[in-house]
């Protein structure tokens, strides 16, 4: 029974160790943690429920803008801001999902991209509220729980983001083993059979999409509070695509695959893209093709594949 | 009245461009069941080649365009044989990822070659003149686009309805396993169809450069636009793509004239509404 906790524990120790090993890269480490939350939300939607989406950035951006506006105009409390971000992401996912979850395949993928583009266009047009293409500035989050102030180096930001990422991971861990999570996996495997045994596939998928949207909203809110800036990039297709690539790189439906993929992707990005974003596209393009062709179940599946290989199984590497 | 005419002419020209670029996408999706997000990349390659041939080598427009289309097709054939053929059997998500990867590689290649600035394609003077229709002036370019678009749909109709290749292609779209069992060489049909689609995308990219400006990020910027045409028209339906492209061209042009700030929002909202009511598209078959 303790075995499933070992990967989580290892990751937690690694995260604490990273704080002491890279004290000058806290902003980058925090960025990784925020992306982990986003990719975890995608793992719920795509890895568990099998909803192919290329528009998770829509909910991320909604959470970021909602938390930013809330902090500027209403209350600077960060935790309240996270809740607002989750509500905004969840509400957008529920609203758009009510239509989107009726479609599938190409239409679904295309509509998820379209929703994110509509959001970007609205944020761009509502210049007085959102700052348009200049981005939203002036977000000054208050102390976390009234105790810890956000500092210039990012120490508070790191522990704050780590706590939230840990809580999201734990929540998804529980959800994944709950009857709801198992029914999502069933829908992923065979929607027709789940429908036949009396499950409302549409409602479960909508619930998963909404929940995933709420978590993506939390990631957006975290980013708004810690970087104190929200830009139209929050809604960009590139963000959705990169989140998807991180998830596939790590392996879907496993949670720790999402964490692993994000860390590796962000580390490669950090080293390869620092000088030229276009050459970065060469790296990412080649990386994606390599994963799809040679590592279709992601890095998290490597140990299982290797074990099978060692035992001489016939389906090694599948 | 003149506003309506402006909307009609510009909208139809825009729709023709969308049709030329998207029809290949629709047919390959209907035929190979592959979600090809990299299709806009062929329009980019065509446009980039035409820019290079016209600007750097100084070829006249028609020669540059013809060579650019031939070059795009020459690139598309080995790409289909070597890469896409392996993608057909993948799941939807793997197809999406692989084609996103290809899109990124295309963008990076064009950027490395020609830079990230706008790639203008010089139009010959004959196309810049305006034609007097009596009640209205039209640029020759718009007229050319509309005429070429009509020629493409007529040509495709003739190809599909009147030739042996068309019969085999339609058989393969309907049921590729049965078609293959009946001795139709589906592999060759895939390659030819893919090459045709890429060539038409290049044609649309070159002719449409005035409306959809070509730069390295072209395939990502207009990805949704091309996918919308396919989804609204219905997978694999040429007539559906044509109707959808014209409808989207007219709706977007009309909202650009009437509500310039909200054109994208209005168009996308209508598209989502339409697909919510009719998920299989205009002429798609319910799955």
Short mmCIF file of C-alpha atoms in Angstrom, two decimals, chain B residues 13-130:
data_model
loop_
_atom_site.label_atom_id
_atom_site.label_comp_id
_atom_site.label_asym_id
_atom_site.label_seq_id
_atom_site.Cartn_x
_atom_site.Cartn_y
_atom_site.Cartn_z
CA UNK B 13 -12.27 36.09 -52.85
CA UNK B 14 -11.28 35.35 -49.24
CA UNK B 15 -13.46 32.24 -49.25
CA UNK B 16 -11.80 31.00 -52.46
CA UNK B 17 -8.38 31.31 -50.82
CA UNK B 18 -9.60 29.42 -47.74
CA UNK B 19 -11.08 26.76 -50.00
CA UNK B 20 -7.86 26.24 -51.99
CA UNK B 21 -5.80 25.87 -48.83
CA UNK B 22 -8.26 23.78 -46.84
CA UNK B 23 -9.62 21.40 -49.47
CA UNK B 24 -6.49 19.25 -49.43
CA UNK B 25 -6.75 19.07 -45.65
CA UNK B 26 -10.35 17.96 -45.86
CA UNK B 27 -9.66 15.24 -48.42
CA UNK B 28 -6.59 13.86 -46.62
CA UNK B 29 -8.50 13.83 -43.35
CA UNK B 30 -11.42 12.07 -44.97
CA UNK B 31 -9.16 9.63 -46.79
CA UNK B 32 -6.27 8.87 -44.46
CA UNK B 33 -8.10 9.77 -41.21
CA UNK B 34 -5.07 11.81 -40.23
CA UNK B 35 -5.40 15.00 -38.18
CA UNK B 36 -2.83 17.05 -40.07
CA UNK B 37 -2.14 20.30 -38.22
CA UNK B 38 0.88 20.89 -40.48
CA UNK B 39 -1.21 21.45 -43.62
CA UNK B 40 -0.90 25.24 -43.43
CA UNK B 41 2.85 24.63 -43.60
CA UNK B 42 2.49 23.74 -47.30
CA UNK B 43 0.89 27.12 -47.96
CA UNK B 44 3.83 28.66 -46.10
CA UNK B 45 6.39 26.68 -48.12
CA UNK B 46 4.66 27.65 -51.36
CA UNK B 47 4.56 31.30 -50.35
CA UNK B 48 8.16 31.29 -49.15
CA UNK B 49 9.37 29.66 -52.38
CA UNK B 50 7.38 32.14 -54.48
CA UNK B 51 8.84 35.02 -52.47
CA UNK B 52 12.37 33.71 -52.95
CA UNK B 53 11.95 32.97 -56.66
CA UNK B 54 10.24 36.30 -57.33
CA UNK B 55 12.30 38.59 -55.13
CA UNK B 56 15.76 37.04 -55.04
CA UNK B 57 15.88 35.43 -58.48
CA UNK B 58 13.62 37.98 -60.16
CA UNK B 59 11.37 35.48 -61.93
CA UNK B 60 8.04 36.78 -63.24
CA UNK B 61 5.03 36.09 -61.00
CA UNK B 62 3.44 33.26 -62.94
CA UNK B 63 6.73 31.38 -63.37
CA UNK B 64 7.64 31.88 -59.72
CA UNK B 65 4.20 30.68 -58.58
CA UNK B 66 4.29 27.62 -60.84
CA UNK B 67 7.80 26.67 -59.74
CA UNK B 68 6.89 27.25 -56.08
CA UNK B 69 3.86 24.96 -56.36
CA UNK B 70 5.98 22.31 -58.09
CA UNK B 71 8.61 22.68 -55.36
CA UNK B 72 6.00 22.26 -52.61
CA UNK B 73 4.65 19.12 -54.27
CA UNK B 74 8.20 17.80 -54.65
CA UNK B 75 8.68 18.26 -50.90
CA UNK B 76 5.29 16.84 -49.98
CA UNK B 77 5.75 13.51 -51.78
CA UNK B 78 8.82 12.28 -49.84
CA UNK B 79 7.31 13.71 -46.65
CA UNK B 80 4.19 11.61 -47.18
CA UNK B 81 6.21 8.51 -48.07
CA UNK B 82 8.66 8.80 -45.18
CA UNK B 83 6.80 10.47 -42.31
CA UNK B 84 3.04 10.66 -42.80
CA UNK B 85 2.73 7.03 -43.84
CA UNK B 86 3.87 6.06 -40.35
CA UNK B 87 1.45 8.49 -38.73
CA UNK B 88 -1.74 7.10 -40.33
CA UNK B 89 -1.95 4.18 -37.92
CA UNK B 90 -1.42 6.29 -34.79
CA UNK B 91 -4.09 7.43 -32.38
CA UNK B 92 -5.57 10.87 -32.80
CA UNK B 93 -3.41 12.43 -30.10
CA UNK B 94 -0.17 11.05 -31.51
CA UNK B 95 -1.16 12.38 -34.93
CA UNK B 96 -1.80 15.81 -33.45
CA UNK B 97 1.55 15.81 -31.69
CA UNK B 98 3.53 14.53 -34.66
CA UNK B 99 2.01 17.11 -36.99
CA UNK B 100 2.59 19.90 -34.45
CA UNK B 101 6.22 18.77 -34.38
CA UNK B 102 6.34 18.95 -38.19
CA UNK B 103 4.75 22.41 -38.09
CA UNK B 104 7.42 23.64 -35.69
CA UNK B 105 10.15 22.21 -37.92
CA UNK B 106 8.65 23.92 -40.99
CA UNK B 107 8.45 27.27 -39.17
CA UNK B 108 12.02 26.95 -37.90
CA UNK B 109 13.31 25.99 -41.37
CA UNK B 110 11.63 28.91 -43.15
CA UNK B 111 12.88 31.25 -40.44
CA UNK B 112 16.42 30.00 -40.73
CA UNK B 113 16.28 30.36 -44.50
CA UNK B 114 14.42 33.66 -45.00
CA UNK B 115 14.12 35.21 -41.55
CA UNK B 116 11.02 36.02 -39.53
CA UNK B 117 9.93 39.14 -41.43
CA UNK B 118 7.01 39.40 -43.81
CA UNK B 119 7.63 37.50 -47.06
CA UNK B 120 6.03 39.69 -49.71
CA UNK B 121 5.23 38.16 -53.07
CA UNK B 122 5.46 40.86 -55.74
CA UNK B 123 2.34 40.93 -57.91
CA UNK B 124 2.71 41.74 -61.60
CA UNK B 125 1.22 45.02 -62.80
CA UNK B 126 -1.48 43.20 -64.70
CA UNK B 127 -2.90 41.94 -61.41
CA UNK B 128 -2.67 45.29 -59.65
CA UNK B 129 -4.80 47.10 -62.23
CA UNK B 130 -8.43 47.62 -61.50
#
